[in-house]
Tab-separated table of C-alpha atoms in Angstrom:
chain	number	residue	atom	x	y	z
A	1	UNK	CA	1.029	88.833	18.503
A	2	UNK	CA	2.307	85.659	20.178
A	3	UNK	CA	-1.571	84.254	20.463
A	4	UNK	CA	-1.544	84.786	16.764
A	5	UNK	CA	1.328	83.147	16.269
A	6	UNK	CA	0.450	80.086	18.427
A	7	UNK	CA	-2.724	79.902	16.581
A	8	UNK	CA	-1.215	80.079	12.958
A	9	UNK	CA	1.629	77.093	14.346
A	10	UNK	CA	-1.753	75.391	15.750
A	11	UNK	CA	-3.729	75.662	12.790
A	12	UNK	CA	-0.348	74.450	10.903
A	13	UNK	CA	0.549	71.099	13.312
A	14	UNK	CA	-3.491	70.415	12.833
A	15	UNK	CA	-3.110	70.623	9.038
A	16	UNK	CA	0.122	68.798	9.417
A	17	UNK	CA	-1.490	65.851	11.575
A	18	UNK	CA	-4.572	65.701	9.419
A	19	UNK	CA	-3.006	63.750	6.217
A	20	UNK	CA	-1.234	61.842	8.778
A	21	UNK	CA	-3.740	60.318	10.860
A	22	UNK	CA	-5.739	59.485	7.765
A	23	UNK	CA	-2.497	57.513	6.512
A	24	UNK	CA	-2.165	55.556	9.565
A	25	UNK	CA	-6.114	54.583	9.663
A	26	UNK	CA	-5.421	53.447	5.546
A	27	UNK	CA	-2.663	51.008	7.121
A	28	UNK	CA	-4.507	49.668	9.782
A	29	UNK	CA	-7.355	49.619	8.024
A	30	UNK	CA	-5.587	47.507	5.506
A	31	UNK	CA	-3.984	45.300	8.110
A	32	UNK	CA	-7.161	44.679	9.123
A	33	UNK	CA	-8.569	43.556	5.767
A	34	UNK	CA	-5.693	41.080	5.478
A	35	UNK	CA	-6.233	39.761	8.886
A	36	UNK	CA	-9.721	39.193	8.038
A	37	UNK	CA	-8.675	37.332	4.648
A	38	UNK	CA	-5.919	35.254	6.388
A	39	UNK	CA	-8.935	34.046	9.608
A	40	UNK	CA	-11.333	33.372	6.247
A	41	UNK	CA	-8.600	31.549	4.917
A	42	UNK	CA	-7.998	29.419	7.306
A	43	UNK	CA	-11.725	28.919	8.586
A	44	UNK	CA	-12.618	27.697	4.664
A	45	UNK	CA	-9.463	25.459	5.155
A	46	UNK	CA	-10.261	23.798	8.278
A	47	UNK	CA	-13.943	23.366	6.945
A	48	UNK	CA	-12.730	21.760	3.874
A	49	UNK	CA	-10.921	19.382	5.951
A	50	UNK	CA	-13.710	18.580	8.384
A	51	UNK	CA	-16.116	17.911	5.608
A	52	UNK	CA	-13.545	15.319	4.028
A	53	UNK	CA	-13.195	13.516	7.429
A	54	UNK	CA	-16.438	13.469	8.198
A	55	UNK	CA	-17.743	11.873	4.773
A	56	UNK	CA	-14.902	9.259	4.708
A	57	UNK	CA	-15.443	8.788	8.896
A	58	UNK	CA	-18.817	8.425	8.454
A	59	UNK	CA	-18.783	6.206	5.046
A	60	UNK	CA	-15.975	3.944	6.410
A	61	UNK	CA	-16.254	3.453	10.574
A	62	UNK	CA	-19.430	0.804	9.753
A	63	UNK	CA	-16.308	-1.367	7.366
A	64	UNK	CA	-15.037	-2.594	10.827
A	65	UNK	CA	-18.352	-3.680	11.887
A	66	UNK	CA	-19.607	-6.916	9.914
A	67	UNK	CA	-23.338	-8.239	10.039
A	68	UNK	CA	-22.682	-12.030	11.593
A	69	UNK	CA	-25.191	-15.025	11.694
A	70	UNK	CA	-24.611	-17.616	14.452
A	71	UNK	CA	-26.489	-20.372	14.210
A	72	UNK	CA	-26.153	-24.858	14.771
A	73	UNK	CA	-24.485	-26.069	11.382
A	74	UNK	CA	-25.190	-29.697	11.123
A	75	UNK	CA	-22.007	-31.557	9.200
A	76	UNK	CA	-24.363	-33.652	7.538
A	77	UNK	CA	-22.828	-37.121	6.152
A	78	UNK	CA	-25.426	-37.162	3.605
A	79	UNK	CA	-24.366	-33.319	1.874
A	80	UNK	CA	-20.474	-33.938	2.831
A	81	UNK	CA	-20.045	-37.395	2.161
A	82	UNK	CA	-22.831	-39.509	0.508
A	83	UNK	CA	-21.200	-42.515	-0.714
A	84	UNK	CA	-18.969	-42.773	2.582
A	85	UNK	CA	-15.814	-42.432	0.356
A	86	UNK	CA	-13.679	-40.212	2.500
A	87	UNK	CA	-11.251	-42.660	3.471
A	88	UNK	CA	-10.171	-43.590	0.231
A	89	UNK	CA	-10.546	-40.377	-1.385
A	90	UNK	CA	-10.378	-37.219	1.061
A	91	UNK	CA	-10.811	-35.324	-1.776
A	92	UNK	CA	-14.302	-34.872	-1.182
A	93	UNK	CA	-13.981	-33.334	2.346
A	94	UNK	CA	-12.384	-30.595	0.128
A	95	UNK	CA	-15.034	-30.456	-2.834
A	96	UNK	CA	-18.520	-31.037	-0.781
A	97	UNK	CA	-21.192	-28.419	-0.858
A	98	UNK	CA	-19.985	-26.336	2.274
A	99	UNK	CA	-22.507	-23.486	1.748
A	100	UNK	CA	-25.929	-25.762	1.406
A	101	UNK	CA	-25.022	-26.707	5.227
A	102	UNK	CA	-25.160	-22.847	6.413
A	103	UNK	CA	-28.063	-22.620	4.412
A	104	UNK	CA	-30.041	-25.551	6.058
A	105	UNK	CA	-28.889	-24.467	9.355
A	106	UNK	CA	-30.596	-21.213	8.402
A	107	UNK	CA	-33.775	-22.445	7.094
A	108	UNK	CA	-34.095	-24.679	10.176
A	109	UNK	CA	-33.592	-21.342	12.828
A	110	UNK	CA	-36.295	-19.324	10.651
A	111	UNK	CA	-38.742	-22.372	10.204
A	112	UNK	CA	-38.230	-23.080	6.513
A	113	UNK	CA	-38.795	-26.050	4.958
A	114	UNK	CA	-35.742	-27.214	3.207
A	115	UNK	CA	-37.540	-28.127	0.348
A	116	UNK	CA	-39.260	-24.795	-0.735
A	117	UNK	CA	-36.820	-23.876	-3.280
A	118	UNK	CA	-38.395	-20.497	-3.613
A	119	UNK	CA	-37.646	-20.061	0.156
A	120	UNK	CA	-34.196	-21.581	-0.197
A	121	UNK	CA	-33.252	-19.298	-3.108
A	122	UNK	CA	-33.660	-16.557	-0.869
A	123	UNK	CA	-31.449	-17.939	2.157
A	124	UNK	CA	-28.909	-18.193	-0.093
A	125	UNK	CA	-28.523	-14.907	-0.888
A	126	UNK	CA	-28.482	-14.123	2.896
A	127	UNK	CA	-25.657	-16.164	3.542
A	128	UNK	CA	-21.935	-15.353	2.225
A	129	UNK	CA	-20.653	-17.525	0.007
A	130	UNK	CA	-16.980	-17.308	2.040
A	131	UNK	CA	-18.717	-19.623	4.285
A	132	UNK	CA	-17.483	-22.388	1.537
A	133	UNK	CA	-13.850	-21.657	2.726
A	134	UNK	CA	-14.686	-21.736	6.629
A	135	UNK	CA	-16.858	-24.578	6.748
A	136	UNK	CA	-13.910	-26.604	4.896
A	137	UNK	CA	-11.266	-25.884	7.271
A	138	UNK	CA	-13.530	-26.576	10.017
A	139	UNK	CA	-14.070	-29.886	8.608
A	140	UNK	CA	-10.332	-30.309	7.656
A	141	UNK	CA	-9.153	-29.451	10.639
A	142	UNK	CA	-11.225	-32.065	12.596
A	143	UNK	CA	-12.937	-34.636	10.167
A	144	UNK	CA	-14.288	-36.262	13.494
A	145	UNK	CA	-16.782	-33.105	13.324
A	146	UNK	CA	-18.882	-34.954	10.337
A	147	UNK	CA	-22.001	-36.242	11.429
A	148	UNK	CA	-22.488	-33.456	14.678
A	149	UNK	CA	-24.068	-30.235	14.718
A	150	UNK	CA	-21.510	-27.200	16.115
A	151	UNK	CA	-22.269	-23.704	16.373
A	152	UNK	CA	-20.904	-21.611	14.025
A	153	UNK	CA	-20.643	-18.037	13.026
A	154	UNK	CA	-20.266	-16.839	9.671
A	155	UNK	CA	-20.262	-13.775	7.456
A	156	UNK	CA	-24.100	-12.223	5.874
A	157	UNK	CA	-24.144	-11.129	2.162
A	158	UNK	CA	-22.923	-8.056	1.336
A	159	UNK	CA	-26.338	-6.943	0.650
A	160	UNK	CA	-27.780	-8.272	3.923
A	161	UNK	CA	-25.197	-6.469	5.778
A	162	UNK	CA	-25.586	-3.290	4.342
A	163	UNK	CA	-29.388	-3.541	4.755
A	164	UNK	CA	-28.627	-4.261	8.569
A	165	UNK	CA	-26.648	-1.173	8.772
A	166	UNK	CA	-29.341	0.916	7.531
A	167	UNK	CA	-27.066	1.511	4.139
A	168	UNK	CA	-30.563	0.365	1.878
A	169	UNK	CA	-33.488	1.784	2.437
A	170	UNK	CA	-36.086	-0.960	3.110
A	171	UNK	CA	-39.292	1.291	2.750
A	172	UNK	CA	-39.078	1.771	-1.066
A	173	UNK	CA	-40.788	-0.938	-3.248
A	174	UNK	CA	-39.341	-3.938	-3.307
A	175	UNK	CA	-38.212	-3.177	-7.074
A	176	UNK	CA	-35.789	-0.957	-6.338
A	177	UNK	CA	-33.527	-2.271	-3.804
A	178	UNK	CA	-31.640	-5.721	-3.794
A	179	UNK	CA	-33.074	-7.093	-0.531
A	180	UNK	CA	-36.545	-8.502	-1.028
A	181	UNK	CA	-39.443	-8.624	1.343
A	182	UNK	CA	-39.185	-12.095	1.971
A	183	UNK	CA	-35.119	-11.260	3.035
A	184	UNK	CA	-36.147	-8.955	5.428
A	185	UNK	CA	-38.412	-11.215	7.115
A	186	UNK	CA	-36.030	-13.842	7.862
A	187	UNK	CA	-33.608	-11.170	8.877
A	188	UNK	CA	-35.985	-10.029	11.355
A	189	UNK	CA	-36.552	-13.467	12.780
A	190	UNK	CA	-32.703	-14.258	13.119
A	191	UNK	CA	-32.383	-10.779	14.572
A	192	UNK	CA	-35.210	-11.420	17.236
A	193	UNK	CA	-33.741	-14.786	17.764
A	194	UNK	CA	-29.894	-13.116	18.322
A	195	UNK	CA	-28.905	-15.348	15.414
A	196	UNK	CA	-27.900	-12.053	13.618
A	197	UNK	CA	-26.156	-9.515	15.260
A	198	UNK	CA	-23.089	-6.626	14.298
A	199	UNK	CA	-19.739	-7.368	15.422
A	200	UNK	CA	-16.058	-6.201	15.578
A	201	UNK	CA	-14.665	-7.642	12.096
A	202	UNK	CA	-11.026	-8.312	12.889
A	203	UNK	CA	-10.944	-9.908	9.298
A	204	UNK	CA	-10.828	-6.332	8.346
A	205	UNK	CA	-7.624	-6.389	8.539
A	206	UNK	CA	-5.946	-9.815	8.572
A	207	UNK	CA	-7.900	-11.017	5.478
A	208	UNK	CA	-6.308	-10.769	1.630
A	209	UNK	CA	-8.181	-9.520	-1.682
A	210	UNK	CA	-11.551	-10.828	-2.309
A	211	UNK	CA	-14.592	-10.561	-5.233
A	212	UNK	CA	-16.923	-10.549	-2.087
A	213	UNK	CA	-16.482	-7.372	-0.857
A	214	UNK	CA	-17.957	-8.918	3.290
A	215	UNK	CA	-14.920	-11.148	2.677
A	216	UNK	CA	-12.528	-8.552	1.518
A	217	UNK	CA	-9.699	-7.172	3.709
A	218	UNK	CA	-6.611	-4.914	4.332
A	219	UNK	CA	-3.870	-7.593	5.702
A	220	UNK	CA	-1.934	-8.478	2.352
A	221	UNK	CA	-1.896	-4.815	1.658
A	222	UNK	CA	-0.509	-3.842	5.208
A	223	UNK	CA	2.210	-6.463	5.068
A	224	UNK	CA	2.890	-5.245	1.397
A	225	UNK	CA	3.146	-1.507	2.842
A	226	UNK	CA	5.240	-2.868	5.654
A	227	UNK	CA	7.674	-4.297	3.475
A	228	UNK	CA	7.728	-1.451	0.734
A	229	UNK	CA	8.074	1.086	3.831
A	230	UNK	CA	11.346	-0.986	5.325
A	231	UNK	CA	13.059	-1.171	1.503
A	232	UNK	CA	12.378	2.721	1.439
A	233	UNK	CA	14.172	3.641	4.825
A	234	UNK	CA	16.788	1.157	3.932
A	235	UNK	CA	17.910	2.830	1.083
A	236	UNK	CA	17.122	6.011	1.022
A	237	UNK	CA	17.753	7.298	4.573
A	238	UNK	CA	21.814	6.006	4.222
A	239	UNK	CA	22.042	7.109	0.461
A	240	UNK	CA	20.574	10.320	1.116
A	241	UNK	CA	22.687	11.205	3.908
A	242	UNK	CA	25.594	10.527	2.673
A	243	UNK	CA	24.854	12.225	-0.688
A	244	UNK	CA	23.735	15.461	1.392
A	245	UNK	CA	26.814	15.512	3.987
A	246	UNK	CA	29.181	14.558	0.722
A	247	UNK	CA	26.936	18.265	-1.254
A	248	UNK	CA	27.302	20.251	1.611
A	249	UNK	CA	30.423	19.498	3.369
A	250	UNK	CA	33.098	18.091	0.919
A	251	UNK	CA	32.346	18.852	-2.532
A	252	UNK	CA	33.716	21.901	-3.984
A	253	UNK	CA	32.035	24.686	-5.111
A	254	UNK	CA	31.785	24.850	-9.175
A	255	UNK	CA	29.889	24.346	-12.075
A	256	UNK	CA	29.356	20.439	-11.508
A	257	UNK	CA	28.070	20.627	-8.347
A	258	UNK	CA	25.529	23.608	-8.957
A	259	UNK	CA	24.173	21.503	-11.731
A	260	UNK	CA	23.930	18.497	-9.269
A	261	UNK	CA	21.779	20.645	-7.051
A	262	UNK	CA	19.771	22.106	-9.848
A	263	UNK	CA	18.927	18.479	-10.931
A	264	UNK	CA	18.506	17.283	-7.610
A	265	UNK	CA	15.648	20.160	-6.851
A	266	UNK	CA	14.403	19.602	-10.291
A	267	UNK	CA	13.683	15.512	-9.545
A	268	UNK	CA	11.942	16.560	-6.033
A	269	UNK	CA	9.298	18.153	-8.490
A	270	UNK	CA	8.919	15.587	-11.035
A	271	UNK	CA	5.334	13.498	-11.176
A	272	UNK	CA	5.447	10.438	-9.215
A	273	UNK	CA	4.307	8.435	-12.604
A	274	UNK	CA	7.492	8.973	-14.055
A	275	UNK	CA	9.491	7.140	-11.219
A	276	UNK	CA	7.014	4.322	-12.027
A	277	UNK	CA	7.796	4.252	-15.973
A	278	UNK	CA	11.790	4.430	-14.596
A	279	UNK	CA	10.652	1.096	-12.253
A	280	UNK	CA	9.072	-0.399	-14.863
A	281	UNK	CA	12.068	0.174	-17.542
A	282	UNK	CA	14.936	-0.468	-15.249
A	283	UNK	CA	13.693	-3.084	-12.711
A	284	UNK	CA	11.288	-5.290	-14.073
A	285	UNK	CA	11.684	-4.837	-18.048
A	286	UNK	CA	15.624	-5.235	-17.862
A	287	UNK	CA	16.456	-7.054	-14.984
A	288	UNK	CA	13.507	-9.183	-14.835
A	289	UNK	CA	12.525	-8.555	-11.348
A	290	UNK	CA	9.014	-10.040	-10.411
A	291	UNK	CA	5.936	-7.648	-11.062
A	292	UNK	CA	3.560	-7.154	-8.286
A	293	UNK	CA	6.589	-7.452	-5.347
A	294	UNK	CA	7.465	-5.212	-2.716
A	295	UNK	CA	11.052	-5.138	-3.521
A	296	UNK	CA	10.124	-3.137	-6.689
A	297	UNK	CA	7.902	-1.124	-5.399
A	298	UNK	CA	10.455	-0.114	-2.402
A	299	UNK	CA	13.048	0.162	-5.030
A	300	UNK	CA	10.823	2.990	-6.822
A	301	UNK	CA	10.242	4.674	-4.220
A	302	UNK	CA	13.126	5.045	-2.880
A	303	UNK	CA	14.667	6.703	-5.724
A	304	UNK	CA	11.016	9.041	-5.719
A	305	UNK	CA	11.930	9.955	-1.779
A	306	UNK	CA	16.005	10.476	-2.262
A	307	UNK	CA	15.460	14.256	-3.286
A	308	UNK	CA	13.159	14.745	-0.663
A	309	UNK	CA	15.243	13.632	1.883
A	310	UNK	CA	19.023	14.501	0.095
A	311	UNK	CA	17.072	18.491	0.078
A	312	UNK	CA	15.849	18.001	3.765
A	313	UNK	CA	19.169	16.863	5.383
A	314	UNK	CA	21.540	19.549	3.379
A	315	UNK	CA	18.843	22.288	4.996
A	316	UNK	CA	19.829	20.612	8.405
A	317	UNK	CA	23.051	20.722	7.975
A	318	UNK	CA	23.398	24.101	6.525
A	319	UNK	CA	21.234	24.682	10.046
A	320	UNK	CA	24.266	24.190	12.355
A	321	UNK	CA	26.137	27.184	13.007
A	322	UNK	CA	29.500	27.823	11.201
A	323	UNK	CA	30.495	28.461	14.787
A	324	UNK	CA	30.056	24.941	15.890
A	325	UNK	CA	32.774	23.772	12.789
A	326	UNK	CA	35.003	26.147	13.593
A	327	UNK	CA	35.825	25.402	17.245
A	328	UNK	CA	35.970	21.346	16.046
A	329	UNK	CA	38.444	22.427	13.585
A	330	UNK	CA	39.981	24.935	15.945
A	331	UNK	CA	40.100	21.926	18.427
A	332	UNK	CA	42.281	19.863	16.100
A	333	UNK	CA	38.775	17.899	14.624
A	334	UNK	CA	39.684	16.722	11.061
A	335	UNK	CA	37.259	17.503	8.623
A	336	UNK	CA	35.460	13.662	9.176
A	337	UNK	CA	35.169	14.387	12.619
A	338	UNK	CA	34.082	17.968	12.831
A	339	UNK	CA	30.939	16.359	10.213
A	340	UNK	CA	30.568	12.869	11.906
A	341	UNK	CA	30.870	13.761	15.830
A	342	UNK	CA	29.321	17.158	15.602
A	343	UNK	CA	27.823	18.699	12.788
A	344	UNK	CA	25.632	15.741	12.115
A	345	UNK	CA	23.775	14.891	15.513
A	346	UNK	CA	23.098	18.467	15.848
A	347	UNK	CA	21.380	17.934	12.302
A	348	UNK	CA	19.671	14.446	13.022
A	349	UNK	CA	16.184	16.120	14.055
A	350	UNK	CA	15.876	18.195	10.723
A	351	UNK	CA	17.138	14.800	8.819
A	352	UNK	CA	14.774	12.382	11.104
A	353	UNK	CA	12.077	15.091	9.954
A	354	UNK	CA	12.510	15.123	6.456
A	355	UNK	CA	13.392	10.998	6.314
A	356	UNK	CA	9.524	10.724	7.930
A	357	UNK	CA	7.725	13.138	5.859
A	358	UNK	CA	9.707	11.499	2.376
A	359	UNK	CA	8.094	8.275	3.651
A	360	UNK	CA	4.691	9.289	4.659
A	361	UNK	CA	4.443	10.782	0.919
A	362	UNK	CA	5.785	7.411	-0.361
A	363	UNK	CA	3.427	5.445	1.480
A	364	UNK	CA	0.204	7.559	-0.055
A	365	UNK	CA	1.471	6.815	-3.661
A	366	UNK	CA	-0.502	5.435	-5.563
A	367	UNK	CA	0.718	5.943	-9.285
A	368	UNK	CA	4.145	4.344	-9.611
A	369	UNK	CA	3.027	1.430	-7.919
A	370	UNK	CA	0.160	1.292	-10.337
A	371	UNK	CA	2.661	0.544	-13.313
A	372	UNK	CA	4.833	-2.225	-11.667
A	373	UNK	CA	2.200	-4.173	-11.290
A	374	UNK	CA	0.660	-4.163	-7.868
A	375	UNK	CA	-2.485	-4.740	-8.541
A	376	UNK	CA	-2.601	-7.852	-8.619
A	377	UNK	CA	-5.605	-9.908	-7.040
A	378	UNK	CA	-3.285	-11.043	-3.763
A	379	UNK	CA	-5.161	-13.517	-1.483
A	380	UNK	CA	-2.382	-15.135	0.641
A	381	UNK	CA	0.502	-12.916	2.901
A	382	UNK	CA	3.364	-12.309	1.250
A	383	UNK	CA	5.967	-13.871	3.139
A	384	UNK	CA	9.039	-11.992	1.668
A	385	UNK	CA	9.549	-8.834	-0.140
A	386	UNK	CA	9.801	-10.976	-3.261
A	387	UNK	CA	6.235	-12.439	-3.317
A	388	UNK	CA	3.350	-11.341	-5.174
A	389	UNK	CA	1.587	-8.348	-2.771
A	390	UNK	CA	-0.418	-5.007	-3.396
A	391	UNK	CA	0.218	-1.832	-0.949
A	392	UNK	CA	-2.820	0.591	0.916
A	393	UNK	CA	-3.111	3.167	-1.853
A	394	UNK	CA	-3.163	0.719	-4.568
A	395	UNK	CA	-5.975	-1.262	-2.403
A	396	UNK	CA	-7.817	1.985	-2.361
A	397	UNK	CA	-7.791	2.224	-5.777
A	398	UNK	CA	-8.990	-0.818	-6.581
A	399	UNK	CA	-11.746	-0.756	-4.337
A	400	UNK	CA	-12.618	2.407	-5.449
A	401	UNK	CA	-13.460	1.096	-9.227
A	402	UNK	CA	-15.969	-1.720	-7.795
A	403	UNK	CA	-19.235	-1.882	-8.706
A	404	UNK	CA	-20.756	-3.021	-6.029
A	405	UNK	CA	-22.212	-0.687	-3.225
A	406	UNK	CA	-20.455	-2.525	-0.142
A	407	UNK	CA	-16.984	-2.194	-1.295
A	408	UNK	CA	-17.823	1.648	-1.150
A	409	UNK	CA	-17.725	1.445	3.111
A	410	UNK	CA	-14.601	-0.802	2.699
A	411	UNK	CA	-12.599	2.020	0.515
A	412	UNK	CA	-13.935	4.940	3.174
A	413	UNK	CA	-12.589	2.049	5.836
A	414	UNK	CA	-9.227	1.823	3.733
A	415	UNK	CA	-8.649	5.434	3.825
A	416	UNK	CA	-9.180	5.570	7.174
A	417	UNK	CA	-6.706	3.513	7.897
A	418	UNK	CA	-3.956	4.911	5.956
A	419	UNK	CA	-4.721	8.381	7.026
A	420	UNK	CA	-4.036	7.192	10.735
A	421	UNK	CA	-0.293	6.144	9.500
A	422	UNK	CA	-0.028	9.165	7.608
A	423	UNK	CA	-1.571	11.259	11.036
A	424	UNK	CA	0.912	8.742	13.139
A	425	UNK	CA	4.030	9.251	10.959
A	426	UNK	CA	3.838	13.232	10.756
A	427	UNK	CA	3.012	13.432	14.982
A	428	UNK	CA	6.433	11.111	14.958
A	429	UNK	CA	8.404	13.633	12.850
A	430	UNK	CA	6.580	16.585	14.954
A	431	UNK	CA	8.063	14.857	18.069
A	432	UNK	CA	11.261	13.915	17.064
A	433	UNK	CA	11.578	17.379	16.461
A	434	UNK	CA	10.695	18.357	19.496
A	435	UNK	CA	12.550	16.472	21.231
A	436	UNK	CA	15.770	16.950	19.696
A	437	UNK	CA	15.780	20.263	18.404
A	438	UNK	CA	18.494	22.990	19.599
A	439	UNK	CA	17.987	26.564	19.289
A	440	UNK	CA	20.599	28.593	18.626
């Protein structure tokens, strides 16, 4: 009877168990499935990404390489100064055909006779024409240098230099590519003669805007970053503190400021373009402020980074526990102190955090900057935040609509670089961080 009985409760706990077990296998079964999702997720996320660094790595590391020619100029009295009329007019130090020397000195390394204009033709669309601008300043800074031959070093047509690189191919027909036959044999000889060679191109990035894109570099758009960067933190990081500590520690609680926090969260999401039509209304069309300057550009967007950072600080602050207030103010704090002395260092990693992410967005805008102005063909530094000047992402942009095929390496080369201060700012808000964050 009790066997019986033991085998009807068995049977019943095995009927019992059955439905279970195949509800727990459904839920792991299911965890499973999302696990699976969330490593295919990330794996197609992380191969996006290294696709995109490898194309603009591998388009852009050859932009800080240049394709050089070294070779004897000869200042030559008779292409410089025919009539011998520099000392009463040193104008024509200034206005004397600069790039015939390079190409003579040229000709005479590859054994070409200086009067084979078919020949010539062809050396001068080897040789930059920049080489106007360097040969003058050569010659202006030491007019004794007239009638000697110095080596020099110059810059190789865009073309050249991307044919050097291996960016054209050379075995089509000469038809369809830029560099002709008769290019590629002179090339060769200045290459077997070390008269042509790749270097380090620091003009990369100390050079200003240029229509030759071997000329063309990043330095007025640094400086112009630099200075639009500095206006940003200047403003924004005080403002938006004190706007946050004001929100969350002082105002009251009531209609007015719940609609000051609505708006605030609303202007974090609104399209960068708009604070540039706001820039362009308010700064430049009413108070006249110059177009294409980093002070306008800062000024915009600052304003574009204040919600970022107002909404980044008040989530710091509201970070600190109550506790923490409460024994200031039990302590005899006043309400400025308890905030000032205690609240708010405990709070300066999350604000540091936010402050650096606010600018790294700012500094990868491209759109508000766009309708101030800075796009403006900038050749010489801007000295103050009031001089004309264009910024990284507005440089990319521009680059970007070029025709020619070389300025393609120098926009890869452009994003390179502003992805490494984008890569460097968020490591410095990761540290910061880090460093100075408390848990409770």
């Amino acid at each position: 009877m009790t066997d019986a009985i033991l085998t009807q409760g068995g049977a019943s706990v095995a009927a019992a168990s059955g439905p279970r077990d195949i509800g727990i296998k459904k839920r792991r079964a299911a965890e499973a499935r999302f696990r699976a999702y969330g490593v295919i997720a990330i794996t197609l996320g992380l191969f996006f990404l290294v696709m995109l660094l490898v194309s603009i790595v591998s388009k852009g590391y050859t932009s800080f390489f240049q394709t050089m020619i070294t070779v004897p100029v000869e200042f030559s009295e008779k292409v410089i100064d025919p009539n011998n009329e520099r000392a009463s007019n040193p104008q024509v130090l200034v206005t004397a055909n600069y790039p015939l020397l390079a190409r003579n000195a040229v000709a005479k390394m590859v054994g070409v006779d200086t009067t084979d204009r078919k020949a010539m033709a062809a050396i001068k669309d080897i040789v930059s024409d920049s080489v106007r601008v360097q040969l003058r300043n050569v010659v202006a800074a030491n007019p004794q240098v007239v009638g000697q031959t110095v080596p020099v070093t110059f810059l190789a047509a865009a073309d050249i230099d991307s044919a050097y690189k291996g960016q054209i191919d050379l075995t089509v027909a000469e038809s369809d590519r830029k560099v002709k036959d008769s290019q590629v044999a002179i090339m060769d000889k200045l290459k077997a003669d070390g008269a042509m060679q790749l270097k380090f191109n620091p003009d990369f990035f100390t050079t200003g805007a240029s229509s030759r894109p071997e000329a063309a570099g990043l330095g007025v758009a640094i400086i112009g970053s630099i200075f639009t960067m500095v206006i940003v933190l200047a403003l924004a990081l005080p403002i938006g503190v004190a706007a946050s500590i004001y929100l969350e520690e002082f105002a009251p609680k009531n209609r007015w400021t719940d609609l000051i926090e609505v708006n605030i969260n609303n202007l974090a999401a609104v399209p960068s373009i708009v604070y540039g039509l706001l820039g362009l209304a308010i700064f430049i069309n009413m108070f006249g402020m110059p177009r294409s300057a980093s002070i306008v550009g800062g000024l915009v967007l600052a304003l574009m980074t204040l919600p970022t950072i107002i909404i980044a600080t008040r989530a710091a602050l509201k970070a600190v526990p109550p506790s923490i207030r409460a024994a200031a103010l039990g302590l005899g704090a006043s309400k400025m102190q308890c905030v000032f002395h205690h609240v708010l260092p405990l709070a300066m990693p999350g604000i540091l955090t936010g402050t650096i992410i606010g600018l790294a967005n700012a500094l990868g805008e491209t759109a508000p900057l766009l309708l101030i102005g800075m796009v403006a063909f900038v050749v010489d530094f801007p000295a103050t935040p009031f001089d004309p000047a264009t910024a990284l992402p507005v440089q990319i942009y521009m680059w970007a609509n070029e025709a020619e095929r070389a300025f393609v390496e120098r926009t890869s080369g452009a994003i390179i670089i502003l992805l490494i201060f984008l890569i460097l700012m968020n490591l410095g808000a990761i540290l910061l961080r880090r460093r100075f964050e408390r848990r409770w």
